[in-house]
Amino acid sequence: MLKPEILDPQGQAVQRALPRLGFEGISDVRQGKRFELEVDGPVDEAALARIHDLAESFLANTVIEDFTVRVESEEAVAEAAK
Protein backbone atom coordinates (compact mmCIF):
# COMPACT_ATOMS: atom_id res chain seq x y z
CA MET A 1 0.00 0.00 0.00
CA LEU A 2 1.09 3.54 -0.61
CA LYS A 3 1.59 5.72 2.45
CA PRO A 4 -1.46 7.89 3.25
CA GLU A 5 0.30 11.10 2.23
CA ILE A 6 1.16 9.75 -1.24
CA LEU A 7 -1.28 10.69 -4.01
CA ASP A 8 -3.17 7.67 -5.33
CA PRO A 9 -4.70 8.63 -8.71
CA GLN A 10 -5.85 5.08 -9.43
CA GLY A 11 -7.65 4.90 -6.09
CA GLN A 12 -9.23 8.29 -6.75
CA ALA A 13 -10.40 7.15 -10.20
CA VAL A 14 -12.01 4.06 -8.67
CA GLN A 15 -13.64 6.17 -5.95
CA ARG A 16 -15.16 8.51 -8.55
CA ALA A 17 -16.46 5.55 -10.59
CA LEU A 18 -18.15 3.73 -7.70
CA PRO A 19 -21.40 5.77 -7.67
CA ARG A 20 -21.81 5.24 -11.42
CA LEU A 21 -21.44 1.50 -10.81
CA GLY A 22 -24.08 1.51 -8.07
CA PHE A 23 -21.73 1.39 -5.06
CA GLU A 24 -22.65 4.08 -2.55
CA GLY A 25 -21.24 4.96 0.86
CA ILE A 26 -17.54 4.47 0.06
CA SER A 27 -15.68 7.54 1.34
CA ASP A 28 -12.12 6.64 0.27
CA VAL A 29 -10.30 4.15 -1.95
CA ARG A 30 -6.60 3.32 -1.89
CA GLN A 31 -5.14 1.00 -4.52
CA GLY A 32 -2.35 -1.40 -3.73
CA LYS A 33 -1.21 -4.98 -3.94
CA ARG A 34 -3.75 -6.08 -1.34
CA PHE A 35 -6.88 -4.93 0.39
CA GLU A 36 -7.11 -4.95 4.18
CA LEU A 37 -10.57 -5.00 5.72
CA GLU A 38 -11.30 -4.61 9.41
CA VAL A 39 -14.39 -6.53 10.46
CA ASP A 40 -16.63 -5.55 13.36
CA GLY A 41 -17.21 -8.54 15.58
CA PRO A 42 -16.10 -12.13 15.11
CA VAL A 43 -14.98 -13.41 11.72
CA ASP A 44 -17.23 -16.43 11.33
CA GLU A 45 -18.14 -18.43 8.24
CA ALA A 46 -20.92 -16.00 7.29
CA ALA A 47 -18.55 -13.00 7.48
CA LEU A 48 -15.94 -14.84 5.41
CA ALA A 49 -18.58 -15.70 2.80
CA ARG A 50 -19.65 -12.03 2.54
CA ILE A 51 -16.02 -10.91 2.22
CA HIS A 52 -15.36 -13.54 -0.45
CA ASP A 53 -18.41 -12.32 -2.41
CA LEU A 54 -17.17 -8.73 -2.06
CA ALA A 55 -13.73 -9.70 -3.35
CA GLU A 56 -15.11 -11.74 -6.24
CA SER A 57 -17.68 -9.18 -7.39
CA PHE A 58 -15.86 -5.92 -6.70
CA LEU A 59 -12.25 -6.06 -5.52
CA ALA A 60 -10.78 -8.49 -8.05
CA ASN A 61 -10.98 -8.59 -11.82
CA THR A 62 -11.44 -12.34 -11.99
CA VAL A 63 -10.81 -12.39 -15.73
CA ILE A 64 -7.13 -11.56 -15.17
CA GLU A 65 -6.60 -11.87 -11.40
CA ASP A 66 -6.69 -14.54 -8.72
CA PHE A 67 -7.48 -13.62 -5.15
CA THR A 68 -7.44 -15.13 -1.71
CA VAL A 69 -9.20 -14.12 1.48
CA ARG A 70 -7.34 -14.68 4.72
CA VAL A 71 -7.77 -13.70 8.34
CA GLU A 72 -4.95 -12.20 10.36
CA SER A 73 -5.16 -11.47 14.06
CA GLU A 74 -4.46 -7.93 15.22
CA GLU A 75 -1.37 -9.24 16.98
CA ALA A 76 0.01 -10.76 13.76
CA VAL A 77 -0.59 -7.53 11.87
CA ALA A 78 1.14 -5.46 14.58
CA GLU A 79 4.11 -7.85 14.63
CA ALA A 80 4.45 -7.73 10.83
CA ALA A 81 4.48 -3.93 10.91
CA LYS A 82 7.59 -3.85 13.14
Tab-separated table of C-alpha atoms in Angstrom:
chain	number	residue	atom	x	y	z
A	1	MET	CA	0.000	0.000	0.000
A	2	LEU	CA	1.090	3.540	-0.610
A	3	LYS	CA	1.585	5.719	2.448
A	4	PRO	CA	-1.461	7.886	3.255
A	5	GLU	CA	0.298	11.100	2.228
A	6	ILE	CA	1.156	9.754	-1.237
A	7	LEU	CA	-1.281	10.689	-4.007
A	8	ASP	CA	-3.173	7.666	-5.326
A	9	PRO	CA	-4.696	8.635	-8.711
A	10	GLN	CA	-5.847	5.078	-9.427
A	11	GLY	CA	-7.646	4.899	-6.089
A	12	GLN	CA	-9.235	8.287	-6.750
A	13	ALA	CA	-10.402	7.153	-10.197
A	14	VAL	CA	-12.011	4.064	-8.670
A	15	GLN	CA	-13.643	6.171	-5.948
A	16	ARG	CA	-15.160	8.509	-8.550
A	17	ALA	CA	-16.461	5.550	-10.594
A	18	LEU	CA	-18.153	3.734	-7.701
A	19	PRO	CA	-21.402	5.774	-7.667
A	20	ARG	CA	-21.810	5.239	-11.421
A	21	LEU	CA	-21.443	1.500	-10.811
A	22	GLY	CA	-24.079	1.509	-8.070
A	23	PHE	CA	-21.734	1.387	-5.059
A	24	GLU	CA	-22.650	4.083	-2.551
A	25	GLY	CA	-21.235	4.956	0.856
A	26	ILE	CA	-17.544	4.475	0.059
A	27	SER	CA	-15.681	7.541	1.341
A	28	ASP	CA	-12.121	6.637	0.271
A	29	VAL	CA	-10.304	4.150	-1.946
A	30	ARG	CA	-6.597	3.324	-1.892
A	31	GLN	CA	-5.139	1.002	-4.519
A	32	GLY	CA	-2.346	-1.398	-3.734
A	33	LYS	CA	-1.214	-4.983	-3.937
A	34	ARG	CA	-3.749	-6.076	-1.339
A	35	PHE	CA	-6.876	-4.931	0.387
A	36	GLU	CA	-7.108	-4.953	4.180
A	37	LEU	CA	-10.572	-5.005	5.720
A	38	GLU	CA	-11.303	-4.610	9.415
A	39	VAL	CA	-14.394	-6.530	10.460
A	40	ASP	CA	-16.628	-5.553	13.357
A	41	GLY	CA	-17.205	-8.543	15.580
A	42	PRO	CA	-16.099	-12.130	15.109
A	43	VAL	CA	-14.984	-13.412	11.720
A	44	ASP	CA	-17.226	-16.433	11.328
A	45	GLU	CA	-18.141	-18.435	8.236
A	46	ALA	CA	-20.919	-15.996	7.294
A	47	ALA	CA	-18.549	-13.002	7.485
A	48	LEU	CA	-15.942	-14.836	5.406
A	49	ALA	CA	-18.581	-15.701	2.800
A	50	ARG	CA	-19.652	-12.034	2.542
A	51	ILE	CA	-16.025	-10.911	2.223
A	52	HIS	CA	-15.365	-13.542	-0.453
A	53	ASP	CA	-18.407	-12.315	-2.410
A	54	LEU	CA	-17.166	-8.726	-2.064
A	55	ALA	CA	-13.731	-9.702	-3.355
A	56	GLU	CA	-15.111	-11.742	-6.240
A	57	SER	CA	-17.683	-9.181	-7.391
A	58	PHE	CA	-15.858	-5.922	-6.703
A	59	LEU	CA	-12.250	-6.059	-5.522
A	60	ALA	CA	-10.776	-8.493	-8.048
A	61	ASN	CA	-10.981	-8.589	-11.822
A	62	THR	CA	-11.444	-12.342	-11.987
A	63	VAL	CA	-10.808	-12.391	-15.729
A	64	ILE	CA	-7.135	-11.560	-15.172
A	65	GLU	CA	-6.597	-11.870	-11.403
A	66	ASP	CA	-6.693	-14.536	-8.720
A	67	PHE	CA	-7.480	-13.622	-5.150
A	68	THR	CA	-7.438	-15.133	-1.710
A	69	VAL	CA	-9.196	-14.121	1.485
A	70	ARG	CA	-7.336	-14.685	4.716
A	71	VAL	CA	-7.773	-13.696	8.343
A	72	GLU	CA	-4.952	-12.197	10.358
A	73	SER	CA	-5.161	-11.467	14.059
A	74	GLU	CA	-4.463	-7.927	15.216
A	75	GLU	CA	-1.369	-9.239	16.983
A	76	ALA	CA	0.010	-10.760	13.763
A	77	VAL	CA	-0.593	-7.525	11.871
A	78	ALA	CA	1.144	-5.460	14.578
A	79	GLU	CA	4.108	-7.849	14.625
A	80	ALA	CA	4.449	-7.728	10.829
A	81	ALA	CA	4.478	-3.927	10.907
A	82	LYS	CA	7.592	-3.848	13.137
